[in-house]
mmCIF file of C-alpha atoms and ligand atoms in Angstrom:
data_model
loop_
_atom_site.group_PDB
_atom_site.id
_atom_site.type_symbol
_atom_site.label_atom_id
_atom_site.label_comp_id
_atom_site.label_asym_id
_atom_site.label_seq_id
_atom_site.Cartn_x
_atom_site.Cartn_y
_atom_site.Cartn_z
ATOM 1 C CA THR A 1 -3.264 16.916 3.661
ATOM 2 C CA GLU A 2 -4.663 19.010 0.818
ATOM 3 C CA ARG A 3 -3.901 16.266 -1.668
ATOM 4 C CA LEU A 4 -4.987 13.533 0.685
ATOM 5 C CA PHE A 5 -8.327 15.229 1.172
ATOM 6 C CA GLY A 6 -8.574 15.758 -2.560
ATOM 7 C CA GLY A 7 -7.737 12.145 -3.113
ATOM 8 C CA PHE A 8 -10.224 10.620 -0.740
ATOM 9 C CA ARG A 9 -12.937 13.134 -1.555
ATOM 10 C CA LYS A 10 -14.119 10.994 -4.448
ATOM 11 C CA THR A 11 -14.268 7.897 -2.263
ATOM 12 C CA SER A 12 -16.139 9.884 0.349
ATOM 13 C CA GLU A 13 -18.544 11.351 -2.209
ATOM 14 C CA ARG A 14 -19.276 7.894 -3.486
ATOM 15 C CA LEU A 15 -19.961 6.591 -0.005
ATOM 16 C CA THR A 16 -22.101 9.601 0.885
ATOM 17 C CA GLU A 17 -24.046 9.129 -2.304
ATOM 18 C CA ASN A 18 -24.536 5.464 -1.536
ATOM 19 C CA LEU A 19 -25.657 6.266 2.005
ATOM 20 C CA SER A 20 -27.922 9.172 1.147
ATOM 21 C CA GLY A 21 -31.529 8.785 2.120
ATOM 22 C CA ILE A 22 -30.751 6.613 5.117
ATOM 23 C CA VAL A 23 -32.071 8.289 8.218
ATOM 24 C CA GLY A 24 -31.410 6.792 11.622
ATOM 25 C CA LYS A 25 -34.143 6.152 14.137
ATOM 26 C CA THR A 26 -33.302 5.202 17.699
ATOM 27 C CA ARG A 27 -31.899 2.050 16.238
ATOM 28 C CA LEU A 28 -31.439 1.272 12.564
ATOM 29 C CA ASP A 29 -33.736 -1.486 11.333
ATOM 30 C CA GLU A 30 -32.582 -4.545 9.374
ATOM 31 C CA GLY A 31 -33.530 -3.000 6.030
ATOM 32 C CA GLN A 32 -31.507 0.120 6.730
ATOM 33 C CA LEU A 33 -28.562 -1.928 7.938
ATOM 34 C CA ASP A 34 -28.728 -3.990 4.734
ATOM 35 C CA ASP A 35 -28.719 -0.801 2.659
ATOM 36 C CA ILE A 36 -25.727 0.560 4.524
ATOM 37 C CA GLU A 37 -23.829 -2.716 4.220
ATOM 38 C CA ASP A 38 -24.488 -2.709 0.452
ATOM 39 C CA ALA A 39 -23.357 0.898 0.207
ATOM 40 C CA LEU A 40 -20.107 0.095 1.987
ATOM 41 C CA ILE A 41 -19.433 -2.847 -0.316
ATOM 42 C CA MET A 42 -20.183 -0.675 -3.350
ATOM 43 C CA SER A 43 -17.605 1.755 -2.008
ATOM 44 C CA ASP A 44 -14.948 -0.979 -2.132
ATOM 45 C CA LEU A 45 -14.675 -1.525 1.615
ATOM 46 C CA GLY A 46 -15.152 -5.256 1.076
ATOM 47 C CA PRO A 47 -17.629 -7.686 2.671
ATOM 48 C CA ARG A 48 -15.753 -8.226 5.916
ATOM 49 C CA ALA A 49 -15.255 -4.584 6.815
ATOM 50 C CA ALA A 50 -18.825 -3.855 5.685
ATOM 51 C CA ALA A 51 -20.193 -6.588 7.980
ATOM 52 C CA ARG A 52 -18.097 -5.327 10.868
ATOM 53 C CA ILE A 53 -19.337 -1.759 10.407
ATOM 54 C CA ARG A 54 -22.892 -3.059 10.113
ATOM 55 C CA ASP A 55 -22.542 -4.847 13.464
ATOM 56 C CA ARG A 56 -21.282 -1.677 15.069
ATOM 57 C CA LEU A 57 -24.177 0.332 13.636
ATOM 58 C CA ALA A 58 -26.691 -2.277 14.786
ATOM 59 C CA GLU A 59 -25.598 -1.671 18.396
ATOM 60 C CA GLU A 60 -25.638 2.087 18.103
ATOM 61 C CA ARG A 61 -28.463 4.149 19.623
ATOM 62 C CA PHE A 62 -29.130 7.259 17.588
ATOM 63 C CA GLU A 63 -31.054 10.387 18.444
ATOM 64 C CA ARG A 64 -34.488 10.277 16.933
ATOM 65 C CA ASP A 65 -34.179 11.544 13.327
ATOM 66 C CA ALA A 66 -30.411 11.212 13.228
ATOM 67 C CA ASP A 67 -29.242 12.016 9.707
ATOM 68 C CA SER A 68 -26.719 10.266 7.513
ATOM 69 C CA GLU A 69 -24.064 12.503 9.024
ATOM 70 C CA ALA A 70 -24.507 10.875 12.416
ATOM 71 C CA ILE A 71 -24.341 7.471 10.743
ATOM 72 C CA MET A 72 -21.185 8.458 8.865
ATOM 73 C CA GLU A 73 -19.609 9.452 12.144
ATOM 74 C CA VAL A 74 -20.031 5.935 13.483
ATOM 75 C CA VAL A 75 -18.753 4.536 10.176
ATOM 76 C CA ALA A 76 -15.676 6.757 10.410
ATOM 77 C CA ARG A 77 -14.974 5.622 13.961
ATOM 78 C CA GLU A 78 -15.146 1.956 12.971
ATOM 79 C CA ILE A 79 -12.972 2.528 9.886
ATOM 80 C CA ALA A 80 -10.352 4.167 12.102
ATOM 81 C CA ASP A 81 -10.496 1.151 14.428
ATOM 82 C CA ILE A 82 -9.900 -1.152 11.447
ATOM 83 C CA LEU A 83 -7.008 0.917 10.114
ATOM 84 C CA ARG A 84 -5.182 1.785 13.331
ATOM 85 C CA PRO A 85 -3.558 -1.611 13.974
ATOM 86 C CA VAL A 86 -2.009 -1.758 10.481
ATOM 87 C CA ALA A 87 -0.496 1.720 10.290
ATOM 88 C CA ARG A 88 3.256 1.234 10.474
ATOM 89 C CA PRO A 89 5.868 3.436 8.813
ATOM 90 C CA LEU A 90 8.765 1.775 7.012
ATOM 91 C CA ASP A 91 11.559 2.462 9.467
ATOM 92 C CA ILE A 92 15.256 1.957 8.837
ATOM 93 C CA VAL A 93 16.413 -0.164 11.757
ATOM 94 C CA ALA A 94 18.599 -2.936 10.355
ATOM 95 C CA PHE A 95 21.987 -3.458 11.857
ATOM 96 C CA PRO A 96 24.399 -4.346 10.427
ATOM 97 C CA ARG A 97 23.614 -2.171 7.433
ATOM 98 C CA PRO A 98 22.091 -2.222 4.871
ATOM 99 C CA GLN A 99 18.390 -2.744 5.401
ATOM 100 C CA ILE A 100 17.288 -4.607 2.308
ATOM 101 C CA ILE A 101 13.857 -3.658 1.041
ATOM 102 C CA LEU A 102 12.368 -5.701 -1.793
ATOM 103 C CA VAL A 103 9.661 -3.857 -3.667
ATOM 104 C CA ILE A 104 7.197 -6.036 -5.525
ATOM 105 C CA GLY A 105 3.989 -5.490 -7.485
ATOM 106 C CA VAL A 106 2.522 -5.725 -10.959
ATOM 107 C CA ASN A 107 3.861 -3.538 -13.735
ATOM 108 C CA GLY A 108 2.085 -0.211 -13.855
ATOM 109 C CA SER A 109 1.159 -0.209 -10.172
ATOM 110 C CA GLY A 110 3.600 2.612 -9.484
ATOM 111 C CA LYS A 111 6.501 0.512 -8.227
ATOM 112 C CA THR A 112 9.323 2.546 -9.792
ATOM 113 C CA THR A 113 7.827 5.855 -8.699
ATOM 114 C CA THR A 114 7.259 4.523 -5.173
ATOM 115 C CA ILE A 115 10.885 3.370 -4.952
ATOM 116 C CA ALA A 116 12.005 6.892 -5.877
ATOM 117 C CA LYS A 117 9.608 8.396 -3.326
ATOM 118 C CA LEU A 118 10.903 6.046 -0.600
ATOM 119 C CA ALA A 119 14.498 6.870 -1.489
ATOM 120 C CA HIS A 120 13.664 10.555 -1.178
ATOM 121 C CA LEU A 121 11.916 9.996 2.165
ATOM 122 C CA PHE A 122 14.928 8.120 3.567
ATOM 123 C CA GLN A 123 17.278 10.822 2.295
ATOM 124 C CA GLU A 124 15.201 13.394 4.137
ATOM 125 C CA GLN A 125 15.691 11.290 7.278
ATOM 126 C CA ASP A 126 19.449 11.455 6.645
ATOM 127 C CA TYR A 127 19.854 7.845 5.602
ATOM 128 C CA SER A 128 22.055 6.849 2.688
ATOM 129 C CA VAL A 129 20.228 4.963 -0.035
ATOM 130 C CA MET A 130 21.147 2.676 -2.923
ATOM 131 C CA LEU A 131 18.847 1.316 -5.625
ATOM 132 C CA ALA A 132 19.074 -2.058 -7.350
ATOM 133 C CA ALA A 133 17.473 -2.559 -10.762
ATOM 134 C CA GLY A 134 16.174 -6.069 -10.190
ATOM 135 C CA ASP A 135 13.630 -5.906 -13.001
ATOM 136 C CA THR A 136 16.009 -6.857 -15.781
ATOM 137 C CA PHE A 137 13.195 -7.979 -18.055
ATOM 138 C CA ARG A 138 12.115 -4.492 -19.076
ATOM 139 C CA ALA A 139 14.822 -2.166 -20.414
ATOM 140 C CA ALA A 140 12.430 0.708 -19.726
ATOM 141 C CA ALA A 141 12.259 -0.232 -16.044
ATOM 142 C CA ILE A 142 16.058 -0.118 -15.703
ATOM 143 C CA GLY A 143 16.144 3.201 -17.573
ATOM 144 C CA GLN A 144 13.385 4.755 -15.484
ATOM 145 C CA LEU A 145 15.005 3.725 -12.218
ATOM 146 C CA ALA A 146 18.370 5.066 -13.407
ATOM 147 C CA ILE A 147 16.772 8.436 -14.184
ATOM 148 C CA TRP A 148 15.348 8.642 -10.671
ATOM 149 C CA ALA A 149 18.694 7.603 -9.148
ATOM 150 C CA ASP A 150 20.409 10.352 -11.100
ATOM 151 C CA ARG A 151 17.818 12.938 -10.094
ATOM 152 C CA LEU A 152 18.064 11.972 -6.417
ATOM 153 C CA GLY A 153 21.818 11.597 -6.479
ATOM 154 C CA VAL A 154 21.778 8.033 -5.170
ATOM 155 C CA PRO A 155 23.906 5.160 -6.474
ATOM 156 C CA ILE A 156 22.252 2.445 -8.528
ATOM 157 C CA VAL A 157 23.377 -1.079 -9.321
ATOM 158 C CA LYS A 158 22.060 -2.470 -12.573
ATOM 159 C CA GLY A 159 22.791 -5.297 -14.932
ATOM 160 C CA PRO A 160 22.227 -5.889 -18.618
ATOM 161 C CA GLU A 161 18.698 -6.251 -19.958
ATOM 162 C CA GLY A 162 17.739 -9.899 -19.733
ATOM 163 C CA GLY A 163 20.449 -10.542 -17.131
ATOM 164 C CA ASP A 164 19.964 -12.508 -13.937
ATOM 165 C CA PRO A 165 18.083 -10.392 -11.370
ATOM 166 C CA ALA A 166 19.545 -12.375 -8.471
ATOM 167 C CA SER A 167 23.066 -11.539 -9.575
ATOM 168 C CA VAL A 168 22.207 -7.814 -9.785
ATOM 169 C CA VAL A 169 20.852 -8.051 -6.259
ATOM 170 C CA PHE A 170 23.954 -9.917 -5.083
ATOM 171 C CA ASP A 171 26.213 -7.199 -6.536
ATOM 172 C CA ALA A 172 24.053 -4.492 -4.995
ATOM 173 C CA VAL A 173 24.214 -5.992 -1.512
ATOM 174 C CA LYS A 174 27.992 -6.300 -1.805
ATOM 175 C CA ALA A 175 28.337 -2.673 -2.896
ATOM 176 C CA ALA A 176 25.887 -1.386 -0.288
ATOM 177 C CA THR A 177 27.670 -3.292 2.475
ATOM 178 C CA GLN A 178 31.082 -1.996 1.399
ATOM 179 C CA GLN A 179 29.809 1.560 1.229
ATOM 180 C CA GLY A 180 27.934 1.379 4.540
ATOM 181 C CA ILE A 181 24.622 2.222 2.875
ATOM 182 C CA ASP A 182 21.623 2.362 5.243
ATOM 183 C CA ALA A 183 18.845 1.351 2.873
ATOM 184 C CA LEU A 184 19.067 -0.785 -0.248
ATOM 185 C CA ILE A 185 15.823 -0.632 -2.229
ATOM 186 C CA VAL A 186 15.417 -3.422 -4.770
ATOM 187 C CA ASP A 187 13.112 -3.133 -7.782
ATOM 188 C CA THR A 188 11.720 -6.443 -9.037
ATOM 189 C CA ALA A 189 9.822 -7.738 -12.038
ATOM 190 C CA GLY A 190 6.042 -7.623 -12.024
ATOM 191 C CA ARG A 191 4.942 -9.874 -14.858
ATOM 192 C CA LEU A 192 1.928 -11.635 -13.488
ATOM 193 C CA GLN A 193 1.246 -13.161 -16.913
ATOM 194 C CA ASN A 194 3.744 -15.844 -16.042
ATOM 195 C CA LYS A 195 3.221 -16.530 -12.383
ATOM 196 C CA ARG A 196 5.513 -19.545 -12.245
ATOM 197 C CA GLU A 197 8.428 -17.645 -13.740
ATOM 198 C CA LEU A 198 7.866 -14.674 -11.472
ATOM 199 C CA MET A 199 7.661 -16.941 -8.458
ATOM 200 C CA ASP A 200 10.947 -18.638 -9.381
ATOM 201 C CA GLU A 201 12.629 -15.303 -9.980
ATOM 202 C CA LEU A 202 11.518 -13.795 -6.665
ATOM 203 C CA ALA A 203 12.333 -17.001 -4.825
ATOM 204 C CA LYS A 204 15.848 -16.983 -6.271
ATOM 205 C CA ILE A 205 16.371 -13.378 -5.208
ATOM 206 C CA ARG A 206 15.220 -14.274 -1.711
ATOM 207 C CA ARG A 207 17.511 -17.305 -1.636
ATOM 208 C CA VAL A 208 20.545 -15.268 -2.663
ATOM 209 C CA LEU A 209 19.726 -12.586 -0.095
ATOM 210 C CA GLY A 210 19.150 -15.153 2.629
ATOM 211 C CA ARG A 211 22.559 -16.658 2.005
ATOM 212 C CA ILE A 212 24.242 -13.282 2.474
ATOM 213 C CA ASN A 213 22.172 -12.344 5.502
ATOM 214 C CA PRO A 214 19.598 -14.640 7.122
ATOM 215 C CA GLU A 215 17.538 -11.570 8.051
ATOM 216 C CA ALA A 216 17.306 -10.380 4.453
ATOM 217 C CA PRO A 217 15.114 -9.219 2.844
ATOM 218 C CA HIS A 218 14.154 -7.154 5.873
ATOM 219 C CA ASP A 219 11.046 -5.882 4.145
ATOM 220 C CA VAL A 220 8.981 -7.128 1.218
ATOM 221 C CA VAL A 221 6.784 -4.214 0.256
ATOM 222 C CA LEU A 222 3.899 -4.815 -2.108
ATOM 223 C CA VAL A 223 2.873 -1.794 -4.181
ATOM 224 C CA LEU A 224 -0.822 -1.729 -5.063
ATOM 225 C CA ASP A 225 -2.732 0.585 -7.368
ATOM 226 C CA ALA A 226 -5.936 1.738 -5.616
ATOM 227 C CA THR A 227 -7.686 2.339 -8.935
ATOM 228 C CA ASN A 228 -7.781 -1.436 -9.371
ATOM 229 C CA GLY A 229 -10.341 -1.663 -6.565
ATOM 230 C CA GLN A 230 -11.047 -5.229 -5.530
ATOM 231 C CA ASN A 231 -8.402 -6.504 -7.976
ATOM 232 C CA ALA A 232 -5.815 -5.040 -5.641
ATOM 233 C CA LEU A 233 -6.978 -7.598 -3.082
ATOM 234 C CA SER A 234 -6.406 -10.546 -5.396
ATOM 235 C CA GLN A 235 -2.920 -9.164 -6.026
ATOM 236 C CA ILE A 236 -2.237 -9.349 -2.294
ATOM 237 C CA GLU A 237 -3.334 -12.961 -2.412
ATOM 238 C CA ILE A 238 -1.063 -13.781 -5.369
ATOM 239 C CA PHE A 239 2.017 -11.966 -4.108
ATOM 240 C CA LYS A 240 1.675 -13.470 -0.648
ATOM 241 C CA GLU A 241 1.942 -16.781 -2.412
ATOM 242 C CA VAL A 242 4.749 -15.962 -4.858
ATOM 243 C CA ALA A 243 6.989 -13.832 -2.663
ATOM 244 C CA GLY A 244 5.650 -13.317 0.833
ATOM 245 C CA VAL A 245 4.595 -9.790 1.744
ATOM 246 C CA SER A 246 5.583 -7.871 4.874
ATOM 247 C CA GLY A 247 3.768 -4.627 4.151
ATOM 248 C CA LEU A 248 1.802 -2.558 1.670
ATOM 249 C CA ILE A 249 2.003 0.800 -0.031
ATOM 250 C CA MET A 250 -1.094 1.828 -1.934
ATOM 251 C CA THR A 251 -0.652 4.280 -4.796
ATOM 252 C CA LYS A 252 -2.881 6.548 -6.892
ATOM 253 C CA LEU A 253 -5.209 7.426 -4.051
ATOM 254 C CA ASP A 254 -5.408 10.883 -5.575
ATOM 255 C CA GLY A 255 -8.497 11.184 -7.669
ATOM 256 C CA THR A 256 -9.885 7.658 -7.359
ATOM 257 C CA ALA A 257 -13.261 6.741 -5.915
ATOM 258 C CA ARG A 258 -11.885 3.382 -4.870
ATOM 259 C CA GLY A 259 -9.875 4.363 -1.790
ATOM 260 C CA GLY A 260 -12.176 2.173 0.288
ATOM 261 C CA VAL A 261 -10.110 -0.792 -0.850
ATOM 262 C CA LEU A 262 -7.522 0.304 1.701
ATOM 263 C CA VAL A 263 -10.036 -0.559 4.431
ATOM 264 C CA ALA A 264 -10.852 -3.894 2.786
ATOM 265 C CA ALA A 265 -7.135 -4.753 2.629
ATOM 266 C CA ALA A 266 -6.607 -3.817 6.272
ATOM 267 C CA GLU A 267 -9.563 -5.886 7.486
ATOM 268 C CA GLN A 268 -8.914 -8.938 5.331
ATOM 269 C CA TYR A 269 -5.146 -9.232 5.517
ATOM 270 C CA GLY A 270 -4.000 -7.216 8.508
ATOM 271 C CA LEU A 271 -0.714 -6.455 6.724
ATOM 272 C CA PRO A 272 1.079 -3.274 7.782
ATOM 273 C CA ILE A 273 0.302 -0.286 5.568
ATOM 274 C CA HIS A 274 3.469 1.795 5.363
ATOM 275 C CA ALA A 275 2.410 4.785 3.300
ATOM 276 C CA ILE A 276 0.101 5.950 0.538
ATOM 277 C CA GLY A 277 0.836 7.485 -2.863
ATOM 278 C CA VAL A 278 -1.161 10.580 -3.725
ATOM 279 C CA GLY A 279 0.488 11.801 -6.925
ATOM 280 C CA GLU A 280 3.294 11.424 -9.418
ATOM 281 C CA LYS A 281 5.782 13.771 -7.782
ATOM 282 C CA ILE A 282 8.689 12.743 -5.602
ATOM 283 C CA ASP A 283 7.140 14.039 -2.390
ATOM 284 C CA ASP A 284 3.690 12.600 -3.077
ATOM 285 C CA LEU A 285 4.161 9.762 -0.610
ATOM 286 C CA ARG A 286 2.239 10.308 2.618
ATOM 287 C CA PRO A 287 2.502 8.619 5.978
ATOM 288 C CA PHE A 288 -0.549 6.446 6.503
ATOM 289 C CA SER A 289 -2.738 8.169 9.060
ATOM 290 C CA PRO A 290 -5.751 5.996 10.028
ATOM 291 C CA ASP A 291 -7.731 8.742 11.754
ATOM 292 C CA LEU A 292 -7.229 11.191 8.937
ATOM 293 C CA VAL A 293 -8.093 8.637 6.255
ATOM 294 C CA ALA A 294 -11.170 7.471 8.200
ATOM 295 C CA ARG A 295 -12.354 11.018 8.639
ATOM 296 C CA VAL A 296 -11.902 11.793 4.953
ATOM 297 C CA ILE A 297 -13.541 8.599 3.691
ATOM 298 C CA ALA A 298 -16.612 8.775 5.930
HETATM 299 P P1 LIG B 1 5.678 0.502 -12.410
HETATM 300 O O1 LIG B 1 5.467 -0.056 -13.782
HETATM 301 O O2 LIG B 1 4.924 -0.272 -11.382
HETATM 302 O O3 LIG B 1 7.094 0.701 -12.063
HETATM 303 O O4 LIG B 1 4.934 1.923 -12.412
HETATM 304 P P2 LIG B 1 5.510 3.401 -12.515
HETATM 305 O O5 LIG B 1 6.200 3.793 -11.270
HETATM 306 O O6 LIG B 1 6.239 3.570 -13.787
HETATM 307 O O7 LIG B 1 4.120 4.186 -12.532
HETATM 308 C C1 LIG B 1 3.154 4.016 -13.544
HETATM 309 C C2 LIG B 1 2.414 5.345 -13.724
HETATM 310 O O8 LIG B 1 1.687 5.664 -12.543
HETATM 311 C C3 LIG B 1 3.365 6.514 -13.951
HETATM 312 O O9 LIG B 1 2.791 7.378 -14.908
HETATM 313 C C4 LIG B 1 3.426 7.187 -12.587
HETATM 314 O O10 LIG B 1 3.705 8.558 -12.677
HETATM 315 C C5 LIG B 1 2.028 6.939 -12.066
HETATM 316 N N1 LIG B 1 1.937 6.969 -10.606
HETATM 317 C C6 LIG B 1 2.685 6.306 -9.695
HETATM 318 N N2 LIG B 1 2.258 6.545 -8.436
HETATM 319 C C7 LIG B 1 1.211 7.407 -8.537
HETATM 320 C C8 LIG B 1 0.326 8.039 -7.591
HETATM 321 O O11 LIG B 1 0.395 7.868 -6.359
HETATM 322 N N3 LIG B 1 -0.642 8.854 -8.116
HETATM 323 C C9 LIG B 1 -0.778 9.053 -9.458
HETATM 324 N N4 LIG B 1 -1.753 9.864 -9.882
HETATM 325 N N5 LIG B 1 0.033 8.473 -10.364
HETATM 326 C C10 LIG B 1 1.013 7.668 -9.922
#
């Protein structure tokens, strides 16, 4: 919680700053509601969530001279209502084993680190884990994943640089099935520069998986960097199109003032949010707690 509070403090400070000077009367007037809506948008909550919170505030009766704190309380309650339906941990439930989890996202979003954090989380829950280095385009990506695998003591399946990602994934599924592994976490390429190529590559991986097991991939987790603010939302749009997305993990919520984008994502896409990244260390992945996040943001 310490880190979570630290992380969202900047978002909260920004929102508080944007809301300062607004004092509630019995009901807020149109001008005040406009100001609040603007403030919410400036805090990266997005137009839809901002409009929804505005509507809620418009109905609210305040004590005479209610301060911005009373307003923030209503904002927090509405944010929690937006976030609650999308909070869903990534559970290992697949049978027969393994559960195949594709991890997608642009390079630099924190994909590799998040895979390591997930592996660690599953290990703590007593599940066996295997990694697959499906980003064969970047030698550094294979190397980085191998270092994490070594550190965590989990097996990794990798191919040569420039090799066929789908064949790495095929080998990994075979190995994981033989070894009775619970969770197979697959790293993938994140070169958005060439959308067509990326789309083909991810589609091929999905095709190969689907042939082995019609249920696979069981999860397609999109990793998003919160510091990208509204750009994170366009990434959801793009990856929904190129790969399909079953859930989100948002990283780098420590120390960014743009945590409000989590609320925008929840309201606009309704995709499950599995967890949030609040640092570079292996245990810096936190369960997504709507009430806590709402309370910290507003
Ligand atoms: P990838 O290119 O998407 O695989 O990204 P990496 O996993 O290599 O991460 C890129 C950088 O972001 C690295 O320096 C990570 O340590 C850092 N990073 C990843 N997740 C977080 C996070 O939640 N918070 C912070 N502060 N840094 C993170």
